[in-house]
CSV table of C-alpha atoms in Angstrom, one decimal:
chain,number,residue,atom,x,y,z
N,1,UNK,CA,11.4,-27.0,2.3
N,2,UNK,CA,8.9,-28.1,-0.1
N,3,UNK,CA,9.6,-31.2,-2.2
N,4,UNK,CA,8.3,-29.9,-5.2
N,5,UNK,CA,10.0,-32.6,-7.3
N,6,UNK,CA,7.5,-35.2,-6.0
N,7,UNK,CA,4.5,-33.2,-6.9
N,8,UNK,CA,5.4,-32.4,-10.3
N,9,UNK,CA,4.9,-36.1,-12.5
N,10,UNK,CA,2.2,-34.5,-14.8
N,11,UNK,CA,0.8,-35.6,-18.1
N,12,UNK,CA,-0.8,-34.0,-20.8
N,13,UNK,CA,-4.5,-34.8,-19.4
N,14,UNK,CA,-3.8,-33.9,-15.9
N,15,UNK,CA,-4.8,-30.6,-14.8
N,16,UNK,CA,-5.6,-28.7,-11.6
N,17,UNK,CA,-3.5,-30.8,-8.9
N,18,UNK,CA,-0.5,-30.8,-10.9
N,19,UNK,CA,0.4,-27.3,-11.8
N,20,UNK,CA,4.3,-26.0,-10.9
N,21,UNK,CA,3.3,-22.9,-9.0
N,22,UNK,CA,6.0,-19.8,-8.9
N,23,UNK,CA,5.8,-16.0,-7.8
N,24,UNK,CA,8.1,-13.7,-9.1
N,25,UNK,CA,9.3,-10.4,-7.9
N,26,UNK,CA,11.0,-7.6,-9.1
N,27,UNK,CA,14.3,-5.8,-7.8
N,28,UNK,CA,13.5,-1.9,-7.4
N,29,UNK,CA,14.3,-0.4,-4.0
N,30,UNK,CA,11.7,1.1,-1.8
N,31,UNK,CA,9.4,0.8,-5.1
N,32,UNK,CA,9.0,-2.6,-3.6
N,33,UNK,CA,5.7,-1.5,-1.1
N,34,UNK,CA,3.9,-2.3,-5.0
N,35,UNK,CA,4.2,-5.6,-4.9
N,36,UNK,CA,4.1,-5.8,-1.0
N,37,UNK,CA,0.8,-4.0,-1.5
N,38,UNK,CA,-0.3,-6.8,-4.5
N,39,UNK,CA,1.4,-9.4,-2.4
N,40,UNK,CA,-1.0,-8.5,0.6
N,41,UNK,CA,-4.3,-8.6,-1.5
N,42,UNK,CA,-3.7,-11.8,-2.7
N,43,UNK,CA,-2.9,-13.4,0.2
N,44,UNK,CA,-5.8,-11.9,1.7
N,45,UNK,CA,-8.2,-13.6,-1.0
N,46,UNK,CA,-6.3,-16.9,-0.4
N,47,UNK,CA,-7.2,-16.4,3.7
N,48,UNK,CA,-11.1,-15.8,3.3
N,49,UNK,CA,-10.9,-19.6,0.8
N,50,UNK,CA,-8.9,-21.1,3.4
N,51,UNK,CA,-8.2,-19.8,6.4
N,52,UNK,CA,-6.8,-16.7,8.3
N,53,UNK,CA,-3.9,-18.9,9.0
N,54,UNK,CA,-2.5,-19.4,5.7
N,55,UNK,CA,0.3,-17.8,3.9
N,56,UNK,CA,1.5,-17.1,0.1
N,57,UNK,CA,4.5,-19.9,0.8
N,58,UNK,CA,1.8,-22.7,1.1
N,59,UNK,CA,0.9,-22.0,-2.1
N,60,UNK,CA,4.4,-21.9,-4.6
N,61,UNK,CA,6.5,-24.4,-5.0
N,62,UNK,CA,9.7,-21.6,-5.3
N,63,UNK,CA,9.1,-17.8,-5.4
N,64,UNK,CA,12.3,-16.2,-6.6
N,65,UNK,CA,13.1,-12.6,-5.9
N,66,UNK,CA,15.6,-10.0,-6.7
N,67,UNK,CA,16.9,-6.8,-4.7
N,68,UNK,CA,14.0,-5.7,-2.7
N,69,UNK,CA,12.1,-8.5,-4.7
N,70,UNK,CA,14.8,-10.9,-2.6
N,71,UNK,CA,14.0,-9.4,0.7
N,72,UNK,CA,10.5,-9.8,0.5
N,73,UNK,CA,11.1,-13.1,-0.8
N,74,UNK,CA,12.9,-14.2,2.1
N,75,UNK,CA,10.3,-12.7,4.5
N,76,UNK,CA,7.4,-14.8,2.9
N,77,UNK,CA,9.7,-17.5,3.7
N,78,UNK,CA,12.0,-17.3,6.2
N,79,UNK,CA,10.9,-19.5,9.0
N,80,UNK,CA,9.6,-18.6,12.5
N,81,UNK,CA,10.1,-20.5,15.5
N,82,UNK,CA,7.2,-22.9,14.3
N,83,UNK,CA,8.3,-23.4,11.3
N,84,UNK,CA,6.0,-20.9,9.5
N,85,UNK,CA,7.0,-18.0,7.7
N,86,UNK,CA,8.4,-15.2,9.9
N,87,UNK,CA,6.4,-12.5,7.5
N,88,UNK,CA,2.6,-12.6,6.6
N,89,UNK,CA,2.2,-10.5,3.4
N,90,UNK,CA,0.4,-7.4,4.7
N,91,UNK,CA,3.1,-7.3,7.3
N,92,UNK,CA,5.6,-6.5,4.9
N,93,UNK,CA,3.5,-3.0,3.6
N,94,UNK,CA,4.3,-2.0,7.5
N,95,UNK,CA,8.0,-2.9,6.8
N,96,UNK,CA,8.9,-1.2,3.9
N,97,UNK,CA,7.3,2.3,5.9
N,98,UNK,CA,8.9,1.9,9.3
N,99,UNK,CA,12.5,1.3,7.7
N,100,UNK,CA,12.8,2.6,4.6
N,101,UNK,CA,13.8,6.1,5.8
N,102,UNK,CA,16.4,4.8,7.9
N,103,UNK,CA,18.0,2.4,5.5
N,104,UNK,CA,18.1,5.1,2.6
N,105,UNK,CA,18.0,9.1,5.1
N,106,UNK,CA,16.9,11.9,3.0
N,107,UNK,CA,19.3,14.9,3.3
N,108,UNK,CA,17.6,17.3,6.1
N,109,UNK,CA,18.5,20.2,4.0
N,110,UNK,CA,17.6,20.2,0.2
N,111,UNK,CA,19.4,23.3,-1.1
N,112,UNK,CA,21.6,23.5,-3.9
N,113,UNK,CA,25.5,23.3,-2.0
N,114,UNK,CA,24.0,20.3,-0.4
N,115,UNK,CA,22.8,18.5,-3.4
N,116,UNK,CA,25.9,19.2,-5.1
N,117,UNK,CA,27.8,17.7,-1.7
N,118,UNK,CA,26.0,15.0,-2.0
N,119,UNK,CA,26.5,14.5,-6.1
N,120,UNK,CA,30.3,15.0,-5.2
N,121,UNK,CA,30.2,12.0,-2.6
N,122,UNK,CA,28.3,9.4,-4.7
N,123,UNK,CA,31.0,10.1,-7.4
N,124,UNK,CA,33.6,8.8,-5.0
N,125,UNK,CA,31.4,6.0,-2.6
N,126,UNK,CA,28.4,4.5,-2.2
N,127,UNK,CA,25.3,6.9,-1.1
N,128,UNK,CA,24.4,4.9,1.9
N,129,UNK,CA,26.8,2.8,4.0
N,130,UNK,CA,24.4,0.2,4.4
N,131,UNK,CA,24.8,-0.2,8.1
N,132,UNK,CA,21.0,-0.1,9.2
N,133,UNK,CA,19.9,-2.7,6.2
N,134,UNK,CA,22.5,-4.7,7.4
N,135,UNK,CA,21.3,-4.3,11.2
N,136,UNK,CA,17.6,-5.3,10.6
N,137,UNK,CA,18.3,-7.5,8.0
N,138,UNK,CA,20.8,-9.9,10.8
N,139,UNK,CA,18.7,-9.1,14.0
N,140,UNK,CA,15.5,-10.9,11.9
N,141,UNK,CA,17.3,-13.4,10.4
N,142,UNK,CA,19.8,-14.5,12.9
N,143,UNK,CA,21.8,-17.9,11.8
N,144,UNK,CA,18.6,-19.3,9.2
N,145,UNK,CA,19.8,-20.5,6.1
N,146,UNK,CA,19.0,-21.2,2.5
N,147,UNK,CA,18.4,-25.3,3.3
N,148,UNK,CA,15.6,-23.8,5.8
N,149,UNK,CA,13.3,-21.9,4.0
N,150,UNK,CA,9.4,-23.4,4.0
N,151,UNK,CA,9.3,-23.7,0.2
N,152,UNK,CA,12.0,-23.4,-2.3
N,153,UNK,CA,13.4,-20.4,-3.2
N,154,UNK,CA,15.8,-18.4,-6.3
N,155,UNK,CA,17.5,-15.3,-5.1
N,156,UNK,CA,19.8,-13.8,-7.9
N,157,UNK,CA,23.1,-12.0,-6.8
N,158,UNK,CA,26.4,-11.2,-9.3
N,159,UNK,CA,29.9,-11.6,-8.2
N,160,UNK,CA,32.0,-9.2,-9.4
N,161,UNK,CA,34.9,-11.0,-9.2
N,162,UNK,CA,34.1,-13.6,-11.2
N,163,UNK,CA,31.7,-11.3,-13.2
N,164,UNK,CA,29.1,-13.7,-13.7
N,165,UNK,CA,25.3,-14.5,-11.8
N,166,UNK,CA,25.4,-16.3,-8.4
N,167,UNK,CA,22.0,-17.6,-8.0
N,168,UNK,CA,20.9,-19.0,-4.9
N,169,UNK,CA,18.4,-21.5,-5.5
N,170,UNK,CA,17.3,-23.9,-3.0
N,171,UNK,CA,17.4,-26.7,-5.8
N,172,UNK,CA,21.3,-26.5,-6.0
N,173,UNK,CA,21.9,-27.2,-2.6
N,174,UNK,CA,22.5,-31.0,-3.1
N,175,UNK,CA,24.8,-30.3,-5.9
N,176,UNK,CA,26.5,-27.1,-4.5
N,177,UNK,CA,26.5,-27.4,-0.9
N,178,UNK,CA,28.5,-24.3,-0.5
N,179,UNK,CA,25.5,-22.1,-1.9
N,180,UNK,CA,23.9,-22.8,1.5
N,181,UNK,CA,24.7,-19.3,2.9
N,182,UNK,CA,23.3,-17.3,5.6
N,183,UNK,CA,19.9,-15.5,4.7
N,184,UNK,CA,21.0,-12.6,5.8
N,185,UNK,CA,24.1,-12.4,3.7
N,186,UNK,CA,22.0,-13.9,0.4
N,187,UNK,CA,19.5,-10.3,1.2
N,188,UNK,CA,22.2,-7.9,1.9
N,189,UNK,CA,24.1,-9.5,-1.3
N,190,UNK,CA,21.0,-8.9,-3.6
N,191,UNK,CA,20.0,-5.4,-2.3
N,192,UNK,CA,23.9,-4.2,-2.9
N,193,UNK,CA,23.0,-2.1,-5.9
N,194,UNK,CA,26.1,-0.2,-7.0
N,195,UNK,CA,26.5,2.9,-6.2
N,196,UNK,CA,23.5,2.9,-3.2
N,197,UNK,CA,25.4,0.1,-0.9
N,198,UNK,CA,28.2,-1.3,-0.6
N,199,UNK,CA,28.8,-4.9,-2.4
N,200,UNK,CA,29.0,-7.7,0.0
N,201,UNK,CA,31.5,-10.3,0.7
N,202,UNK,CA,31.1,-13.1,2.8
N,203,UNK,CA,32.4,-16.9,3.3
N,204,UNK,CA,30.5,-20.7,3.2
N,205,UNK,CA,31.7,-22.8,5.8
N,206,UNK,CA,31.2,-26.8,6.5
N,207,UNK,CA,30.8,-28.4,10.0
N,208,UNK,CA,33.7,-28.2,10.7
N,209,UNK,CA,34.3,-24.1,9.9
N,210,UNK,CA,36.6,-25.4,6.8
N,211,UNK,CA,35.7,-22.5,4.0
N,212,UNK,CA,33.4,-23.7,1.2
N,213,UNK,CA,33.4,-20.7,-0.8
N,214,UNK,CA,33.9,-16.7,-0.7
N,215,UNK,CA,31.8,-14.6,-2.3
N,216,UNK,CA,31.9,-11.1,-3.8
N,217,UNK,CA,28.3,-9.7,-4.8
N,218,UNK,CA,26.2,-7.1,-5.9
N,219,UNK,CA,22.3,-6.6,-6.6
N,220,UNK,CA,21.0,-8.8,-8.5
N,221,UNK,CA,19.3,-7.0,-10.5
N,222,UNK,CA,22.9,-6.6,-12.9
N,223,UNK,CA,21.8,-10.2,-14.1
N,224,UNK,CA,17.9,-10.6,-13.8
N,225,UNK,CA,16.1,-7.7,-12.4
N,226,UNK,CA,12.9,-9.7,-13.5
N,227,UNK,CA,13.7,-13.0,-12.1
N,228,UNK,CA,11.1,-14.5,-13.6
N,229,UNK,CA,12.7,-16.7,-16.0
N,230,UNK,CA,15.7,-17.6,-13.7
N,231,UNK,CA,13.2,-19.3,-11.1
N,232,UNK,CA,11.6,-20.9,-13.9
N,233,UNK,CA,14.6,-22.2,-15.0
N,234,UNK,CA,15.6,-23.4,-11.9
N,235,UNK,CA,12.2,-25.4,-11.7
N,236,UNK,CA,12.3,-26.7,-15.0
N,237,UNK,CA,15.9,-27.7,-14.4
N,238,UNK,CA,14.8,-29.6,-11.1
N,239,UNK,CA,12.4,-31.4,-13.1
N,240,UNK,CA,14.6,-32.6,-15.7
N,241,UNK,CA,17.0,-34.2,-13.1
N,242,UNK,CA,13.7,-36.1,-12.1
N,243,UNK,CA,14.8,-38.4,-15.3
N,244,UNK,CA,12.7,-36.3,-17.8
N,245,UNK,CA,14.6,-35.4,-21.0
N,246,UNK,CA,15.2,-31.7,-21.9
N,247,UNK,CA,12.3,-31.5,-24.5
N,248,UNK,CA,9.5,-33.3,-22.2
N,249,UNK,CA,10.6,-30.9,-19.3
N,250,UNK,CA,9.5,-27.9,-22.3
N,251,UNK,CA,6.3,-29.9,-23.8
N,252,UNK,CA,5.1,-31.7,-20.2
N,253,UNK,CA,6.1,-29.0,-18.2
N,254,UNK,CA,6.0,-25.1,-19.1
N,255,UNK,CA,2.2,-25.6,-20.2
N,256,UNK,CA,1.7,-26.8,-16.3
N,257,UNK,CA,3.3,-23.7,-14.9
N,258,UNK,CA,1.4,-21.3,-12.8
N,259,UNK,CA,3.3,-18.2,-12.6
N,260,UNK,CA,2.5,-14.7,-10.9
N,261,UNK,CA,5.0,-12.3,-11.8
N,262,UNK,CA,5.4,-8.7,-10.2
N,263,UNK,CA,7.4,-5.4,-11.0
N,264,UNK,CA,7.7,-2.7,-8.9
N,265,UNK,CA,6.8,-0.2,-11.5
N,266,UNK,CA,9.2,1.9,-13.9
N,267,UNK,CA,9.2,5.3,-15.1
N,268,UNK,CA,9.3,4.2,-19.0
N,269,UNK,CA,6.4,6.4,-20.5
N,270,UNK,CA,8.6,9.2,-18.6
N,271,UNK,CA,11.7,8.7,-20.1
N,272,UNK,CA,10.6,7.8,-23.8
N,273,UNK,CA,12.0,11.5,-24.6
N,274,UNK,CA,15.5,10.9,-25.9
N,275,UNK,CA,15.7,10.7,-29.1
N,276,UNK,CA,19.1,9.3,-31.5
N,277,UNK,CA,20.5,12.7,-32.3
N,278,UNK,CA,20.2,14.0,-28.6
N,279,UNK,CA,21.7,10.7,-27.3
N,280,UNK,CA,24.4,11.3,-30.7
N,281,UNK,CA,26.2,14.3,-28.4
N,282,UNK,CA,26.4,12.3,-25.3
N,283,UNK,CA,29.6,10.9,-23.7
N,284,UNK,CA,30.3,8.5,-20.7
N,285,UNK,CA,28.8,11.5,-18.3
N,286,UNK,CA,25.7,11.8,-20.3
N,287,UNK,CA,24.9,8.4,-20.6
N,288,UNK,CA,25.5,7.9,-16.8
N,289,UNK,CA,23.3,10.9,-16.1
N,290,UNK,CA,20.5,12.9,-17.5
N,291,UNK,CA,17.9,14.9,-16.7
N,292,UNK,CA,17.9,12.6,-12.8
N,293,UNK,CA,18.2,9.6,-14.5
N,294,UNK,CA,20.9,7.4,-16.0
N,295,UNK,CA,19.9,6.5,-19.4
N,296,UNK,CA,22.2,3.5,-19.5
N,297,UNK,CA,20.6,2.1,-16.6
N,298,UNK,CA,17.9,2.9,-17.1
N,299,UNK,CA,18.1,0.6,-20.5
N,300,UNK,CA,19.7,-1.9,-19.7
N,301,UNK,CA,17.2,-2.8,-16.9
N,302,UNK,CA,14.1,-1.8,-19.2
N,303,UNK,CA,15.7,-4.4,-22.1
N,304,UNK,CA,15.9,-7.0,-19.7
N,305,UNK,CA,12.6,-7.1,-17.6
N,306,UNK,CA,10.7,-6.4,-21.0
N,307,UNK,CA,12.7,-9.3,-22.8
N,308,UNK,CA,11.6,-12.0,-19.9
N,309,UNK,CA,7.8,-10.8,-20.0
N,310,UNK,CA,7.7,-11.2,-23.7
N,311,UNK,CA,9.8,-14.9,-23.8
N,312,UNK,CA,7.5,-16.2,-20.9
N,313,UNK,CA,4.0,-14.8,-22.6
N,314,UNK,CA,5.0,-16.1,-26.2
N,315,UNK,CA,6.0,-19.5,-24.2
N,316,UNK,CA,2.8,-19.2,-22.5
N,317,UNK,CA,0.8,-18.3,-26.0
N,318,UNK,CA,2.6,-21.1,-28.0
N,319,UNK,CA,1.6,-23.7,-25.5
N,320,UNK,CA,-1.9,-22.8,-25.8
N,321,UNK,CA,-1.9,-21.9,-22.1
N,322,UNK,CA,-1.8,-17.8,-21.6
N,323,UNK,CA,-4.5,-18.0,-18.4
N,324,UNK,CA,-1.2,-19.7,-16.4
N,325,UNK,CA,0.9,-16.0,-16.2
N,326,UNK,CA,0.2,-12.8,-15.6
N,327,UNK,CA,2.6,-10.2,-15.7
N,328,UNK,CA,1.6,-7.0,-13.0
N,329,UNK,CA,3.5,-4.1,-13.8
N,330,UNK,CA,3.0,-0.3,-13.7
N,331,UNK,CA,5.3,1.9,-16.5
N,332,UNK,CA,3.8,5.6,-15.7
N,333,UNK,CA,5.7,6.5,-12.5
N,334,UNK,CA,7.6,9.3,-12.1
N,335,UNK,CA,9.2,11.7,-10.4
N,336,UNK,CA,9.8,10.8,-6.8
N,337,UNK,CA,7.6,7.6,-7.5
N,338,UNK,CA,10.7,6.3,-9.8
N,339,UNK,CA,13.2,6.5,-7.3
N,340,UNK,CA,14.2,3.6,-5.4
N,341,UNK,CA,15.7,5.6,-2.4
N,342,UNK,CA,13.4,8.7,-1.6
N,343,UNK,CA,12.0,7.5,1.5
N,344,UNK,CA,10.1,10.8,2.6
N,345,UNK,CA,6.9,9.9,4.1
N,346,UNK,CA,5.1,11.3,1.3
N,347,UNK,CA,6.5,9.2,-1.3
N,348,UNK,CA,6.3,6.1,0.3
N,349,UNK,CA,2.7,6.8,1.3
N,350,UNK,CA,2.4,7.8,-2.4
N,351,UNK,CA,3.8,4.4,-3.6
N,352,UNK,CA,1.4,2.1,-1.4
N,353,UNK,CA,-1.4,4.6,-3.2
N,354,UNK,CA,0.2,3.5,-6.6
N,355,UNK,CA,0.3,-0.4,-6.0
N,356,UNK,CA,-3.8,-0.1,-4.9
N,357,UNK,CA,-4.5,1.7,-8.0
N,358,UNK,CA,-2.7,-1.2,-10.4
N,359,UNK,CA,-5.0,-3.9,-8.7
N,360,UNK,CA,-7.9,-1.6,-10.4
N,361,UNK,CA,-6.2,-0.8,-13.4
N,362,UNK,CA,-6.8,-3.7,-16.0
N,363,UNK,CA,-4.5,-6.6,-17.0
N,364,UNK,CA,-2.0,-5.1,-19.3
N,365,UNK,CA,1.3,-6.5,-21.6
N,366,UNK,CA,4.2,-5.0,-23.6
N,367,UNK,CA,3.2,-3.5,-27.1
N,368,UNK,CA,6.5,-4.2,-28.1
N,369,UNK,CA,5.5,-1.8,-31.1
N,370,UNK,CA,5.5,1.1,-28.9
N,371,UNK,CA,7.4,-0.4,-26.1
N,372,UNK,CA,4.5,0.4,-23.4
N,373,UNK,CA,2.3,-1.8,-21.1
N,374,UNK,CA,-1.8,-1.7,-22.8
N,375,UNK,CA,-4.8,-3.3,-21.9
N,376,UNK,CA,-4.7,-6.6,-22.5
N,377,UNK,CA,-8.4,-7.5,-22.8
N,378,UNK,CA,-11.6,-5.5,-22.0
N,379,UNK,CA,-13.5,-7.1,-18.9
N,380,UNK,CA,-10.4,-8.2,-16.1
N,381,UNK,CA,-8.3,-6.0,-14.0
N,382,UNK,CA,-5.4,-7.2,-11.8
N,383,UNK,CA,-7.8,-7.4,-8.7
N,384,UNK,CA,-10.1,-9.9,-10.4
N,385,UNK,CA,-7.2,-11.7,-12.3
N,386,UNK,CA,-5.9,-12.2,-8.4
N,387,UNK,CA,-9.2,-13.7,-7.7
N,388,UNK,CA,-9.1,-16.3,-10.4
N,389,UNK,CA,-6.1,-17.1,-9.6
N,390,UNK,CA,-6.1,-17.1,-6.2
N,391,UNK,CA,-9.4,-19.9,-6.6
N,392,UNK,CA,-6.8,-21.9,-9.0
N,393,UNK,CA,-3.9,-22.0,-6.0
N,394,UNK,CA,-6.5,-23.0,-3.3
N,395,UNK,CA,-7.7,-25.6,-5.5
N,396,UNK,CA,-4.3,-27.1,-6.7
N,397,UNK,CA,-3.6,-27.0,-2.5
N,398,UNK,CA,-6.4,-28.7,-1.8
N,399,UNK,CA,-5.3,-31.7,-4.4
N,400,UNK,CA,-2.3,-31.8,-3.6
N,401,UNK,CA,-3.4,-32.7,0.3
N,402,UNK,CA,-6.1,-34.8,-0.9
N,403,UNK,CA,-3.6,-36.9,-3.2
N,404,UNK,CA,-1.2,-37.1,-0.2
N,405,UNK,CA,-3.4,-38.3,2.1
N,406,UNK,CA,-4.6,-41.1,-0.1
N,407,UNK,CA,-1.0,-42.1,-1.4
N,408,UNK,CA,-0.2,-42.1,2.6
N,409,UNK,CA,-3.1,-44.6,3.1
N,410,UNK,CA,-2.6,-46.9,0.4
């Protein structure tokens, strides 16, 4: 794990060498081939400054991941049997096509008694039991745990019988021994989204197999389905137990952060059709579903990805340092493209089309006027944004070695 406390004592004229470094993904089902395609390019562009060998992990001091954003979090950083991560990023494109349609099976028949079986049945259970998820998910990940990840990492769950956020962070392990779980049971835990798969419960043990903990969780994309903010937290919060006080950590250290931030696309522009007095006639069944979606779902997830992106970019703005995040994010799917289960070849095929056509489309943030993603400037698009930034983690890589190697000599 990376000991990102001891590269982290930054001033106001430092620069390049001493930036806090975080990637951020969203929670959003099989919608996550988006950022696995972004993820790919941008490791690809850090390969061809230094080296095929590389990987995204060398370059973040935590990347923090809900739902499907855990899972790919944990394959950029779950460690092989040389200590490297067990995933390169275009690997995980490859992933997301092989196994999606046996972790979420489309219905062989598509007629109307069989959709309204299958309605009936999701009223009552989960729609998938899980199983396969579980499978893959234990079969690659064997007995790792959190303590053995190659950098730090945040992965947000919620326990619904305490009903509040369990987050596992790799920087609460000294305090909260217990959080060091299995990896597979942190990425079954995150990807429980209720009423797909089944919540999760599993046990922390100690040495000697005493019980450290029991845990109860869903997605957890119920308390951050933009984790964004949560691993910045977490890294902030690191940084203040370093002896800094809680305003230096905000003055000395936000303006230092380098974040990379990633949605997996959401179907806003789509459902910006309900209107007050249509929503006026609605009761519990309405709100819960209409017209294929769930407008209370649907809300509450939109509030609070939208809310993160606008604190971090005002944060960013105020401390005169807006070129340190970029926020990649797609708001016109829809349709099939929305879903988070509809794993026909087609769609799946059709999202990895979608994530290639948002590193062409240009850099974009929330008009929180009209509640949409615009163009943010005139002459970048994701792709080149990538680049510069990409050029920025290289750089701050190569300091960092540099500056060990010197402090190791003298």
């Amino acid at each position: 794990m990376v000991e990102a406390t001891k590269l982290m004592h930054v001033t106001p004229s430092d620069d390049e060498g001493n930036l806090v470094t975080i990637l951020s993904i969203d929670g959003g089902g099989i919608r996550g081939l988006i950022p696995a395609v972004i993820l790919a390019f941008l490791e690809s562009e850090l390969q061809k400054l230094d080296g095929e060998n590389v990987r995204l992990a060398d370059y973040f001091d935590v990347i923090t991941g809900t739902s499907t954003g855990g899972l790919v979090t944990v394959m950029l950083t779950a460690p092989n049997e040389n200590n490297r991560p067990l995933y390169a990023a275009k690997d995980i494109k490859g992933f997301y096509l092989k196994h999606s349609p046996e972790i979420f099976p489309q219905n062989k028949c598509n007629n109307f008694l069989t959709n309204i079986l299958k309605l009936g049945k999701s009223l009552f259970r989960p729609k998938y039991n899980g199983k396969y998820l579980h499978n893959i998910i234990r079969e690659r990940l064997g007995d790792t745990k959190l303590h053995q990840t190659v950098t730090n990492v945040v992965i947000p769950t919620f326990d619904i019988k305490r009903l509040q956020p369990t987050i596992f962070s790799s920087f609460q392990l000294k305090k909260r021994p217990y959080l060091n779980a299995l990896l597979s049971d942190i990425c079954i835990a995150t990807s429980a989204a209720p009423t797909y798969l089944p919540p999760h419960y599993f046990e922390t043990k100690n040495h000697n197999d005493q019980v450290l903990a029991k845990f109860n969780l869903v997605d957890g994309g119920v308390a951050a389905n933009n984790p964004t903010l949560v691993g910045m937290s977490e890294m902030a919060n690191e940084m203040n137990d370093d002896g800094r006080s809680e305003a230096a950590t905000i003055t000395m250290g936000y303006e230092k952060f380098l974040v990379i931030s990633l949605g997996t696309g959401s179907q806003k522009q789509d459902l910006m059709k309900f209107s007050a007095d249509e929503a006026s006639k609605w009761g519990i069944l309405g709100w819960l579903t209409n017209h294929g979606t769930s407008p209370l779902i649907d809300s509450f997830n939109q509030a609070s990805a939208d809310l993160v992106d606008f604190h971090i970019a005002s944060v960013f703005s105020a401390l005169k340092s807006p070129h340190n995040y970029i926020r990649i994010q797609d708001d016109t799917l829809s349709g099939d493209l929305s879903s988070v289960d509809v794993a026909t070849e087609k769609n799946l095929n059709d999202l990895v089309r979608v994530g290639e056509a948002l590193l062409k489309r240009p850099i974009s943030k929330v008009n929180f006027t009209t509640g949409l993603y615009e163009s943010a400037n005139h002459y970048e698009t994701n792709e080149e944004a990538l680049k510069r930034f990409a050029k920025r983690l290289s750089n701050q890589r190569r300091l960092r070695t540099a500056k060990s190697i010197n402090d190791h000599v003298y």
